[in-house]
Structures are given as structure tokens and as C-alpha cells.
CSV table of C-alpha atoms in Angstrom, one decimal:
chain,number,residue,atom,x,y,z
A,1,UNK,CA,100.9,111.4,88.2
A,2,UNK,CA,102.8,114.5,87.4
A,3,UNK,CA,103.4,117.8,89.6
A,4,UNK,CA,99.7,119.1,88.7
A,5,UNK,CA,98.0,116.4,88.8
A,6,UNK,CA,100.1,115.5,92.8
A,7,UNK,CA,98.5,119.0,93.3
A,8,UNK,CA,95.0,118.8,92.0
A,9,UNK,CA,94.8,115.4,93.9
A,10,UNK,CA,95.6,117.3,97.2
A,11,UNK,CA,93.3,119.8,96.5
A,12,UNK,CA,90.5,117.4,95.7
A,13,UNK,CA,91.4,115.8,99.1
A,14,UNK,CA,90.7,119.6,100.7
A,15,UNK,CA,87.5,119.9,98.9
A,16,UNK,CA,86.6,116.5,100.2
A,17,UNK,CA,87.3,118.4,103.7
A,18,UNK,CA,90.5,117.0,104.6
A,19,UNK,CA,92.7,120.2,105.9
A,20,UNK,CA,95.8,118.5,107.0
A,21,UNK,CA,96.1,117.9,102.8
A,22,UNK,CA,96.4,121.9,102.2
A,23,UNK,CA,99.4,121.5,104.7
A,24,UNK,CA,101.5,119.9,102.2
A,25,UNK,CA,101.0,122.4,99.4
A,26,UNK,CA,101.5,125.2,102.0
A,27,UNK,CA,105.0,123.1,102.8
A,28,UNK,CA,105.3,122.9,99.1
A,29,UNK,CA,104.8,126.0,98.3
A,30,UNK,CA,105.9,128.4,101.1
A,31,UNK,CA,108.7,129.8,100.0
A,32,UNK,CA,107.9,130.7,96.8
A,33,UNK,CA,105.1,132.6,98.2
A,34,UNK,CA,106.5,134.7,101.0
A,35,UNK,CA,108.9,135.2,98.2
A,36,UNK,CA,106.2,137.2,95.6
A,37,UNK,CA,104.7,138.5,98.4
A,38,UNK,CA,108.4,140.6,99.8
A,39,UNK,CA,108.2,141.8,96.2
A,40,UNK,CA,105.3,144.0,97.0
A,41,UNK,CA,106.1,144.8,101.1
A,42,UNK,CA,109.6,145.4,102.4
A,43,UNK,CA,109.0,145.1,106.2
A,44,UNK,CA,109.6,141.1,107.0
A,45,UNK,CA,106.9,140.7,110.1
A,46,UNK,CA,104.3,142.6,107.7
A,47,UNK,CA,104.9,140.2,104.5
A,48,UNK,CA,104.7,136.8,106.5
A,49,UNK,CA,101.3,138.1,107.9
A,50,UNK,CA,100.0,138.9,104.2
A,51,UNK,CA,101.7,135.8,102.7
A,52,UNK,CA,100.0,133.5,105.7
A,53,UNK,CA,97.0,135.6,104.4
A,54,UNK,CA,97.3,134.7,101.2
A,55,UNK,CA,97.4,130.5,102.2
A,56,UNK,CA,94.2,131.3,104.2
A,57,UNK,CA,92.2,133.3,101.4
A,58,UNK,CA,93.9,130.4,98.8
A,59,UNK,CA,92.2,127.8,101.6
A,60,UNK,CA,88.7,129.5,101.5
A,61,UNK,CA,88.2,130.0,97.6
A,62,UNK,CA,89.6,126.5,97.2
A,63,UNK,CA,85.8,125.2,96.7
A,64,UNK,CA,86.0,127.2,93.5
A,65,UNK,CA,89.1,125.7,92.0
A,66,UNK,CA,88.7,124.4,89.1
A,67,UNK,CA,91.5,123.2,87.9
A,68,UNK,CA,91.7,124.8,84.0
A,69,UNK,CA,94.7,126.3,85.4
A,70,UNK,CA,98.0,124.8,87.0
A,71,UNK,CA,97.1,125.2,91.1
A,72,UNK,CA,100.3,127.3,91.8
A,73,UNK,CA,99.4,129.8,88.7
A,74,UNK,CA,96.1,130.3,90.8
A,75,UNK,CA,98.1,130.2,94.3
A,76,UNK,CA,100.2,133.3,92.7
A,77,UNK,CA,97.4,135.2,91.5
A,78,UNK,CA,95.9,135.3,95.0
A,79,UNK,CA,99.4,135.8,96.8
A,80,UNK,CA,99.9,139.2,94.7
A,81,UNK,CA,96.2,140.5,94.8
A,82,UNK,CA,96.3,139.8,98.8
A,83,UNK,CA,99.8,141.7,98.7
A,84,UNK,CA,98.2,144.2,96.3
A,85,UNK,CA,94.5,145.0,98.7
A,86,UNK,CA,97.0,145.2,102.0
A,87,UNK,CA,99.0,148.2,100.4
A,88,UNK,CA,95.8,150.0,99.7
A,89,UNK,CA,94.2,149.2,103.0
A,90,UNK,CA,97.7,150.7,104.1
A,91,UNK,CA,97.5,153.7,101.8
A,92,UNK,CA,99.8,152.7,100.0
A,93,UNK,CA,100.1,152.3,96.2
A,94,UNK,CA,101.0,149.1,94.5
A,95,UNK,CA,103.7,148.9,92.2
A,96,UNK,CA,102.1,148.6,88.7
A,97,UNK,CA,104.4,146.6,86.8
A,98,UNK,CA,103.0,143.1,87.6
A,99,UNK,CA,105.4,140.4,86.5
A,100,UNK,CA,104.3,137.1,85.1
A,101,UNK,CA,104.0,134.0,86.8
A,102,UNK,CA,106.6,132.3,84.7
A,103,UNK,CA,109.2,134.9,85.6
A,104,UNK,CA,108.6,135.7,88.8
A,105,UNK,CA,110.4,132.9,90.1
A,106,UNK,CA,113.1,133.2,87.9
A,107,UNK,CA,114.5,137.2,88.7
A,108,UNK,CA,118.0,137.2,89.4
A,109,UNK,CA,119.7,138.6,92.5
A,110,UNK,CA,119.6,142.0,92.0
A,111,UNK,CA,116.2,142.1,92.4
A,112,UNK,CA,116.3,140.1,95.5
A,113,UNK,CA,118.1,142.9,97.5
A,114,UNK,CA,115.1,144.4,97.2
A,115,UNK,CA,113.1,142.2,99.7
A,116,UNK,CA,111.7,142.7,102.3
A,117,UNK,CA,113.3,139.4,104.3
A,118,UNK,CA,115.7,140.6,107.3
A,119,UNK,CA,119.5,139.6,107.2
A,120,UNK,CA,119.9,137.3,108.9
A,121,UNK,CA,116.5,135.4,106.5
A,122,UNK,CA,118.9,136.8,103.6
A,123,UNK,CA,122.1,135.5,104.8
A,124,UNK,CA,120.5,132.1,105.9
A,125,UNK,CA,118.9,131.8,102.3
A,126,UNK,CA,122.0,132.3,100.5
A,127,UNK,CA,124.1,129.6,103.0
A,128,UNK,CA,120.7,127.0,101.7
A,129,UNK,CA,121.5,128.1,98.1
A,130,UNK,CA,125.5,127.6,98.5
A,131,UNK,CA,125.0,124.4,100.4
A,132,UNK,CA,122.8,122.9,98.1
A,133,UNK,CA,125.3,124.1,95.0
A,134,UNK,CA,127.9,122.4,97.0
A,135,UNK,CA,126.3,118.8,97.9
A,136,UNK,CA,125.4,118.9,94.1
A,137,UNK,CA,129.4,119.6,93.0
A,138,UNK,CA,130.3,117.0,95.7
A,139,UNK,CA,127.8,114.2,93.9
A,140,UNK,CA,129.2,111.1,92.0
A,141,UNK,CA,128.8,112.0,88.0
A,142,UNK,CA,125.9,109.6,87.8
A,143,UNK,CA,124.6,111.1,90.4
A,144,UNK,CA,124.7,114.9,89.5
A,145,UNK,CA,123.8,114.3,86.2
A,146,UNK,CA,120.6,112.6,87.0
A,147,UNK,CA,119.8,115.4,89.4
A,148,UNK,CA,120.6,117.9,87.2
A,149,UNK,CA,118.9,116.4,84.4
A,150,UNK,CA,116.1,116.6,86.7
A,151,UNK,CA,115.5,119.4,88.5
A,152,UNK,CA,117.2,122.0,86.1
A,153,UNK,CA,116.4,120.7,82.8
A,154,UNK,CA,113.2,119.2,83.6
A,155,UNK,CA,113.6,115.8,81.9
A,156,UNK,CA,111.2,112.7,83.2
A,157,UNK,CA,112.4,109.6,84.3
A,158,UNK,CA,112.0,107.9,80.8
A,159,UNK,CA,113.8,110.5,79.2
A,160,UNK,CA,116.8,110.6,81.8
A,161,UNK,CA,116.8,106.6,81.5
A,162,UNK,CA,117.3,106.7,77.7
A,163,UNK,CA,119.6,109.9,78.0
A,164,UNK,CA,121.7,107.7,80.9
A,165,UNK,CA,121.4,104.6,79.5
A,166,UNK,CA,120.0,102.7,82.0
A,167,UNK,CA,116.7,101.3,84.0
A,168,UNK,CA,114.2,103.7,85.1
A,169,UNK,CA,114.7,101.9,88.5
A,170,UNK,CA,118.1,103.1,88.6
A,171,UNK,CA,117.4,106.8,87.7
A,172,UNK,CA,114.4,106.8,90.6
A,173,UNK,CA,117.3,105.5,93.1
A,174,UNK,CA,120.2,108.0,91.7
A,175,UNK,CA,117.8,111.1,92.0
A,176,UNK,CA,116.5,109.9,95.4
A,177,UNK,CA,120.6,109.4,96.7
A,178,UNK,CA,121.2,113.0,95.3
A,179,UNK,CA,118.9,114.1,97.1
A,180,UNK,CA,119.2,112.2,100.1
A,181,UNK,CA,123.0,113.9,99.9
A,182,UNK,CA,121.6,117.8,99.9
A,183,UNK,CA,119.5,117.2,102.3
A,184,UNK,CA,121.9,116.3,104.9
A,185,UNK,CA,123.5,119.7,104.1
A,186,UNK,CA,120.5,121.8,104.8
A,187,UNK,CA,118.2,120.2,106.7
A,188,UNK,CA,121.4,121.4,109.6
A,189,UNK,CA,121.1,124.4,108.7
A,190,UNK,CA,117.1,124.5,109.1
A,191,UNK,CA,117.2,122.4,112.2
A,192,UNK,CA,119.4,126.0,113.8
A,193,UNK,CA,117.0,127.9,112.9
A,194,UNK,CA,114.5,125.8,114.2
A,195,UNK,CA,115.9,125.3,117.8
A,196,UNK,CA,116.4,129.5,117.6
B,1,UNK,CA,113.4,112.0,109.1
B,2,UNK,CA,111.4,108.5,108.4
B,3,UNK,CA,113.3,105.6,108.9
B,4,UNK,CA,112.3,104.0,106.1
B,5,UNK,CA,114.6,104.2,102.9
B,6,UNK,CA,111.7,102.9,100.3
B,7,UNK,CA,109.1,105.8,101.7
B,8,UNK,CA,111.7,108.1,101.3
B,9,UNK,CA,112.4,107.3,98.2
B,10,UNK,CA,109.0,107.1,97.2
B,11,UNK,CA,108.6,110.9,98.3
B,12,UNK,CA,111.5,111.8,95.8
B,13,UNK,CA,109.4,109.8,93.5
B,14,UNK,CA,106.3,112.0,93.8
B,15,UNK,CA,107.6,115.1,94.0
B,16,UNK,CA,108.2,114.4,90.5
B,17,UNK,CA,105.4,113.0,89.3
B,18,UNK,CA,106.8,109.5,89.0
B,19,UNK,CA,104.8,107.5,91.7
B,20,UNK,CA,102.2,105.7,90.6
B,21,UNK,CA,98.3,106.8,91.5
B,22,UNK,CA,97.6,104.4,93.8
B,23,UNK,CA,101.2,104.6,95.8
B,24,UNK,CA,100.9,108.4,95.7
B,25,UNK,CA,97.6,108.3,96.9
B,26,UNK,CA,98.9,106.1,100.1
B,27,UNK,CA,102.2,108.1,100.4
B,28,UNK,CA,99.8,111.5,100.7
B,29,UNK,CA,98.2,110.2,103.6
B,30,UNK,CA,101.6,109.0,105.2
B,31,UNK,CA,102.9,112.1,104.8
B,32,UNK,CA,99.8,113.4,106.8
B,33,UNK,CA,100.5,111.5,109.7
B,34,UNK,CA,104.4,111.7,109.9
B,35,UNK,CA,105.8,115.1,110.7
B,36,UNK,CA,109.2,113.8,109.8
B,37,UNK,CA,107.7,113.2,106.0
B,38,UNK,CA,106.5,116.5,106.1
B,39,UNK,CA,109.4,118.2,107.0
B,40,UNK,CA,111.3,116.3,104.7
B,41,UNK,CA,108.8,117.4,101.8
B,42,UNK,CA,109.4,120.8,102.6
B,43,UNK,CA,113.3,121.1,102.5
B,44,UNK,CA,112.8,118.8,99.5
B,45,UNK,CA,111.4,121.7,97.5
B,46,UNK,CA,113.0,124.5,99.2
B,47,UNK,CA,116.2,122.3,97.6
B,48,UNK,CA,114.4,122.2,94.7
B,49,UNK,CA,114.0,125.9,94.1
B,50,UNK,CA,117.6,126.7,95.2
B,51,UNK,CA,118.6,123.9,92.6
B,52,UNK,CA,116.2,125.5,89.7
B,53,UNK,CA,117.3,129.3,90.8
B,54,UNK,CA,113.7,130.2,91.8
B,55,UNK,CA,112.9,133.3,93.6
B,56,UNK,CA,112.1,132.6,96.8
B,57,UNK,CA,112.0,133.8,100.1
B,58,UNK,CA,112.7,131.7,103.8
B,59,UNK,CA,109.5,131.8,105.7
B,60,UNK,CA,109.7,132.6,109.7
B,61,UNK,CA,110.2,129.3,111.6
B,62,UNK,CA,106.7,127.7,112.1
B,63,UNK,CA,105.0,129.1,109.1
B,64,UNK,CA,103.5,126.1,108.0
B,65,UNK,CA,102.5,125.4,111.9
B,66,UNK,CA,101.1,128.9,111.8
B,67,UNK,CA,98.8,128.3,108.8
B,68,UNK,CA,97.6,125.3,109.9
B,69,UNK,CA,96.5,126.3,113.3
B,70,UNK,CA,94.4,129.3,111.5
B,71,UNK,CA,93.4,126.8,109.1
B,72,UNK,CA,92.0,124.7,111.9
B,73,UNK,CA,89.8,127.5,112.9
B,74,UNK,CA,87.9,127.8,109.2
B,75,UNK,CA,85.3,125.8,108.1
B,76,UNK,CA,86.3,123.1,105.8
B,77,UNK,CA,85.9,124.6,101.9
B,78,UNK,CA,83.0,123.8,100.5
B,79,UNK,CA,83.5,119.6,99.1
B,80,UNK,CA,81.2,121.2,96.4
B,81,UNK,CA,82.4,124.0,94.9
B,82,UNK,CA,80.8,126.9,93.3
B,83,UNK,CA,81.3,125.9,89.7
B,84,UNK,CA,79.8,122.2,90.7
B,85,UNK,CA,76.9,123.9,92.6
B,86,UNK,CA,76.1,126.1,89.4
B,87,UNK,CA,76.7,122.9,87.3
B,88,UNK,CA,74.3,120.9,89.5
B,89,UNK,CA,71.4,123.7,89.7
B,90,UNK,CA,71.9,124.0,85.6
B,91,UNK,CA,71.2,120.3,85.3
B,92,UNK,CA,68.2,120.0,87.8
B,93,UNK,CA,66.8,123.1,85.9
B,94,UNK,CA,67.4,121.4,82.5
B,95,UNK,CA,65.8,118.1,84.2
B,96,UNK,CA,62.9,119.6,85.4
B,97,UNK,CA,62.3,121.6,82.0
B,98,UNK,CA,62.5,118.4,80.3
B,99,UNK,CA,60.4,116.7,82.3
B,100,UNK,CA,57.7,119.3,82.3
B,101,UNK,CA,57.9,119.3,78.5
B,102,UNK,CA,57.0,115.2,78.1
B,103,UNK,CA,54.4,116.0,80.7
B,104,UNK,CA,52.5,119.0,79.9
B,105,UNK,CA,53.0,118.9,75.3
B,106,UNK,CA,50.2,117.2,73.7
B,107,UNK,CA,50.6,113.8,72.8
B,108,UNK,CA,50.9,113.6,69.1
B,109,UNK,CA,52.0,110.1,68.7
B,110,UNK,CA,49.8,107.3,67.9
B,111,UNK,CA,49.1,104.6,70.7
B,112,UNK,CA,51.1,101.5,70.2
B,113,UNK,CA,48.2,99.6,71.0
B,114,UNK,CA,45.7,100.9,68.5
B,115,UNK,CA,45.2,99.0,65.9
B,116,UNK,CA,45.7,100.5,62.1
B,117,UNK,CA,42.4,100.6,60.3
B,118,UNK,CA,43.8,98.3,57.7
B,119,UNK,CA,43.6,95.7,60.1
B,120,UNK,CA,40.1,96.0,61.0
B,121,UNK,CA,39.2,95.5,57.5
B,122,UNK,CA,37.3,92.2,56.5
B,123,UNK,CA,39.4,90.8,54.3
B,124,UNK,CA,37.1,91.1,50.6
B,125,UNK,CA,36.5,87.7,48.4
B,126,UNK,CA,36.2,89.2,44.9
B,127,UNK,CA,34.4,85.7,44.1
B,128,UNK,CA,31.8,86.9,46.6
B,129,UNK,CA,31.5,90.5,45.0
B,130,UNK,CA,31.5,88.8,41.5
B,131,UNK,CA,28.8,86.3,42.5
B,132,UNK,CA,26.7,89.3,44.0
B,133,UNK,CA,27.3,92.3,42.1
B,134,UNK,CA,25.7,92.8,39.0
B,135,UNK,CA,27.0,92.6,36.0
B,136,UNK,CA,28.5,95.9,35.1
B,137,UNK,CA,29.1,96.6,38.7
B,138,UNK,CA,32.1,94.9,39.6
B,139,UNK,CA,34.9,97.0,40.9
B,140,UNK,CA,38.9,96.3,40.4
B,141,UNK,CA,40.8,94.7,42.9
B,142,UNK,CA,42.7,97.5,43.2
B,143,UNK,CA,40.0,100.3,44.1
B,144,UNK,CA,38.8,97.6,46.9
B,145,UNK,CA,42.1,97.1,48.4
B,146,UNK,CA,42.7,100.9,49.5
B,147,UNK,CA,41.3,102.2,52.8
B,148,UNK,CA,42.6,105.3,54.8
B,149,UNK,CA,45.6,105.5,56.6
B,150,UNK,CA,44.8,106.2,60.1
B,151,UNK,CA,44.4,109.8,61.0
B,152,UNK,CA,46.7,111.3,63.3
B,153,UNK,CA,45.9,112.5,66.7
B,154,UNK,CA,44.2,116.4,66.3
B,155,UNK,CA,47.8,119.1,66.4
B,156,UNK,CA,48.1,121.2,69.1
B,157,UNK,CA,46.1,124.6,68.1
B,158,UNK,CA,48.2,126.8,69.9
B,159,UNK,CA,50.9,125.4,68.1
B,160,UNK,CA,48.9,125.1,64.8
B,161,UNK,CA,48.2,129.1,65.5
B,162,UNK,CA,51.4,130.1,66.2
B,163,UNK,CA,52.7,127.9,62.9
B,164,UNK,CA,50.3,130.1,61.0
B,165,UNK,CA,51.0,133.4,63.1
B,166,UNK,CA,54.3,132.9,62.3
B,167,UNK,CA,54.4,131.8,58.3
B,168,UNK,CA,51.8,134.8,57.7
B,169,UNK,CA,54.9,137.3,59.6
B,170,UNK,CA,57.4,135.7,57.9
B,171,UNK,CA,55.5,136.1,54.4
B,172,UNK,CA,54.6,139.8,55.1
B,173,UNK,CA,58.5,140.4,56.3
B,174,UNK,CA,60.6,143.0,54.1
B,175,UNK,CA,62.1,140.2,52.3
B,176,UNK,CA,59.7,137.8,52.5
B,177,UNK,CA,61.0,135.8,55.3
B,178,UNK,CA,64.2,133.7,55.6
B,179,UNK,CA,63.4,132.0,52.5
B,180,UNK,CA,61.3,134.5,50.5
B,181,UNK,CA,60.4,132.0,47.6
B,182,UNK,CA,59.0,129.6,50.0
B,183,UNK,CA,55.6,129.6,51.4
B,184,UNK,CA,56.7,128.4,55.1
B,185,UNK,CA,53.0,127.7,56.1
B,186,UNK,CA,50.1,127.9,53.3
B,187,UNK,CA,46.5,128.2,54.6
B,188,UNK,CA,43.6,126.7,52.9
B,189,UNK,CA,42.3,130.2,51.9
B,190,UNK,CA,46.0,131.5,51.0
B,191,UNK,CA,47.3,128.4,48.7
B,192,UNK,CA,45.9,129.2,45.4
B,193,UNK,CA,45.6,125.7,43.3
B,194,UNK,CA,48.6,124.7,42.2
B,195,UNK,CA,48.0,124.3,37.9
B,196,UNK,CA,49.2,120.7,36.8
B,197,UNK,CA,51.5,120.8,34.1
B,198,UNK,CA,51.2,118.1,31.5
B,199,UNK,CA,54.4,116.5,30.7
B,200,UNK,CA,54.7,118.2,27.2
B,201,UNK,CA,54.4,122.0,28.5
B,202,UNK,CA,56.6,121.5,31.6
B,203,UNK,CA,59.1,119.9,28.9
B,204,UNK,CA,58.5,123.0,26.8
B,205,UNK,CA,58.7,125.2,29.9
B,206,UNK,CA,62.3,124.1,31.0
B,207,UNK,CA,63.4,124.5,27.4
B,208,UNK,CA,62.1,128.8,27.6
């Protein structure tokens, strides 16, 4: 089952009229929304309404999902138009230089001081990302190269087996440690903010 | 966080696509009913992003929460979406066209059960024929031995007229119709007889 299809099985599960399923793309895809959406609206309270807004207009055209497109390429389209209507409704004009899908999650940090997100939201992100980069250095070789293989190069589990030299077995368990290991840097980190 | 090492594990394993359908299927619903596993799927793709330099942005505390809780208010999304709606209305339209064109076009076919005229035939005895016709009188076997092949049911004549409507426009069209040197539909009155050729002139006629 591969990240679309995990996805278009959850959304089949909220057609089928089981909501606590769109909770786990929300989870899953959260960040990267609020994210497009400070692209378009500076002030931080005003893009988590319209990014929420987004989930919930995503939620109600989700009976006319199809599928013919990857769920998050659909999730994105929504996220900028909702971003887009609440400027106008605001008298406001939207910026006209719409940036693809593929590169919208990929703009580098330059363009980030640009957002909308307060702070202390800024300085928290950027203790995630540095936390994160420092679990990974902190890995056993075996262990960041299976990762890293992963999640940056995009390789399956067959692929990193052969490129490893080992059982598929053991590159599920090595990517699951890693994993286990930045997680108990940020989930901290979360859990402070959470207890705010 | 879950307690239990394989279930965790198996999350890392479908977030990329490398659980099978069935476990996935039961891990989904798990992850439904354990807020832990939720959680845990969260920061697992936050981490992802961070790890894959994605642009994203950290949500207020309780966004997820938030969503939900207006989610709860909606009405569930239609199980049937638009696109199956409009693909279910085409095929009960195409279903009832179909079944009102078996049950209202003329039958054309011949009854299986009636019998070809062959059949009903008495079977001749040229020894009879010989013993009663008259010399001079007797008939070959093969002029006895053909009958009529049964005729089929009467066409349609609004499709017969529209057959004709339409070879007569098709005829009298600029060009003569899609294939001008063909008569699509002849009437009686418009086919002139068609001259048979004996062997020797058509021969000659291929050679001008």
C-alpha cells in the first residue's frame, strides 16, 4: 500500500461516513497546510482560521473525490483557493504568482520569513527542525543511512534492502528505531507547548 | 505513546507504504481509537517534513482537536459521491433505454419454434410421380426438391420509410451521398434492370 493509496483508503473510509478517518489526514497533513496557507495571510490567528477552513471545505467536497489525482495535490488546491476567496472577502488582493504544488513545499528559508506564524511558532519550528537534524547526526551509520535513504531520497524498502545489503525485515526495524530516536527529541518539545 | 513496540513499528511501516492491506487496514482503525497512535502519527510526519526540508508551518496547539470538533457538527460526506451519483443515473438511463428498445422495436426475428417450410414438405417418391405422370410429364429431381425459404417477418415501415427517405436524400445530396457510386437504397421504380453481361462481352469490357 503506498502513501496514495494509505490516503485514498482513508478517504474511502470518510466517504463510507466514518469522520474520525479524516482526523488522521488532518494529523498528517496539518502542517503543511497552515503552511501554504501563511503564504497568502500574514496574521497567525487569521491563517489557522482559513487553514481549519480549508480541512472543513476539503471534508465537505470529499464525496466528489475521485481519486485521478494524488489526495494532497487536491488538499492543496483547496487550501490556496480558501486562502485566495478569504482575501477577497477581506478586500484584499491575492498574490498572483501561484506556485506549484511540487515546489511549494520545497521554498527555502527566505521565503519563510515571510509567514505569517508568530515567533515564538517560528522559533519553536526551527528548534523541531534542529532537533530532528540532530537525533539524525546522533544515529548509528546503519541507522542514518536507512533513514536517510528513506525519507530524503525516497527509496522503498526493497530498494534500501538491496542498496544495504540486508533483509527487508531489518530495514523496516532500522527505519522504525531512527525514528523511534527523533521522536524522543521532539515529541518534548511538542508536549511544552502542549501543557502551555 | 502505545506501549506496544510491534504497533509502533507497524505505524513507521505505513507511513511508508510498506504495511500490508490487510494490517494497514487494522492499524487505521487502531489508530482511531488510541490518541497516543494519533499523536504519534502526527509528530511522525511533522519529522518527516523537517527531515525532507518541506515548507511547513506549526499549527496552534489543538488544531487537529479543533477540526474534528467542527467536523463533528457536519453531516457525514456523501458515501456516494457526485461522480458515482452521475455514473449511476448514466447507467439506469442507458438501462432503461435498452430495455425500452427490446420492448417497444418490432420483432424481426423468426420464432424458434416455427417450423421451416422445408420441413412441412411431404417428402416426394419420384417412383410415385413416374408411375403417375404421364409420359412426357415427368419433372427432374431437382426442380421437385426446391421450395421457398421461409419468409421473414414483414420490416418495420417506419423504418422501411425512413431507409428510403434517407437513400433518396443521400442520392439527391451535392455529391451524391457518402458513397456517390453506390445506390444506398434502390426502389422498385428507381432500380433500372440491371443488363446481364455474357461472359464474352464482360471479358471484352475489362480488356477497353
Amino acid at each position: 500500500m503506498s502513501e496514495n493509496e494509505i490516503d485514498q483508503a482513508l478517504v474511502l473510509r470518510v466517504q463510507a461516513g466514518e469522520r474520525r478517518a479524516f482526523d488522521l489526514l488532518v494529523r498528517k497533513y496539518q502542517h503543511k497546510v497552515v503552511g501554504i496557507v501563511s503564504r497568502y495571510i500574514g496574521d497567525w490567528a487569521e491563517c489557522q482560521d482559513v487553514a481549519q477552513e480549508a480541512f472543513i471545505r476539503a471534508y465537505r467536497a470529499l464525496g466528489n473525490f475521485r481519486g485521478e489525482s494524488a489526495f494532497y495535490t487536491w488538499l492543496y488546491k483547496i487550501a490556496t483557493n480558501t486562502a485566495k476567496n478569504w482575501l477577497v472577502s477581506q478586500g484584499r488582493r491575492p498574490p498572483t504568482d501561484d506556485v506549484p504544488v511540487d515546489d511549494a513545499v520545497h521554498l527555502d528559508a527566505a521565503v519563510r520569513l515571510k509567514d505569517g506564524s508568530t515567533p515564538e511558532r517560528e522559533l519553536l519550528r526551527q528548534e523541531i527542525e534542529a532537533a530532528v537534524t540532530a537525533a539524525v547526526d546522533g544515529l548509528p551509520e546503519e541507522l542514518k543511512l536507512a533513514i536517510t535513504l528513506r525519507e530524503v531520497d525516497g527509496l522503498s524498502y526493497e530498494e534500501i534492502a538491496e542498496s544495504m545489503n540486508c533483509p527487508i525485515g531489518t530495514v523496516r526495524s532500522r527505519i522504525f528505531r531512527a525514528r523511534d530516536a527523533i521522536d524522543q527529541r521532539i515529541r518534548p518539545l511538542l508536549n511544552d507547548t502542549e501543557s502551555e | 505513546m502505545s506501549n506496544e513496540p510491534s504497533l509502533r513499528e507497524q505505524l513507521s511501516a505505513l507511513a511508508d507504504g510498506e504495511l500490508a492491506p490487510d494490517q494497514a487496514r487494522f492499524l487505521l482503525r487502531r489508530i482511531d481509537a488510541e490518541p497516543a497512535l494519533a499523536a504519534e502519527w502526527q509528530r511522525l510526519h511533522l519529522a518527516r517534513a523537517c527531515l525532507r526540508r518541506e515548507r511547513i508551518a506549526l499549527p496552534d496547539v489543538g488544531f487537529a482537536d479543533a477540526v474534528a470538533a467542527r467536523i463533528r457538527a457536519e453531516a457525514a460526506p456523501a458515501a456516494l459521491g457526485g461522480w458515482r451519483r452521475t455514473a449511476l443515473g448514466g447507467a439506469i438511463a442507458a438501462g432503461m433505454a435498452a430495455l425500452a428498445l427490446f420492448a417497444v422495436a418490432p420483432r424481426t426475428d423468426v420464432a424458434p419454434t416455427a417450423a421451416p417450410v422445408l420441413a412441412e414438405v411431404a417428402p416426394l417418391d419420384t417412383r410415385d410421380l413416374a408411375l403417375r405422370a404421364a409420359p412426357g410429364e415427368l419433372q427432374r429431381a431437382s426442380d421437385r426438391t426446391w421450395s421457398p425459404l421461409p419468409v421473414a417477418a414483414p420490416f418495420d415501415l417506419r423504418v422501411e420509410s425512413y431507409f428510403l427517405r434517407h437513400g433518396g436524400a443521400a442520392t439527391a445530396a451535392p455529391r451524391g451521398g457518402f458513397v456517390p457510386y453506390v445506390n444506398v437504397v434502390a426502389t422498385p421504380a428507381a432500380a433500372p434492370p440491371i443488363p446481364l453481361r455474357d461472359p464474352q462481352s464482360q471479358g471484352e469490357a475489362a480488356r477497353r
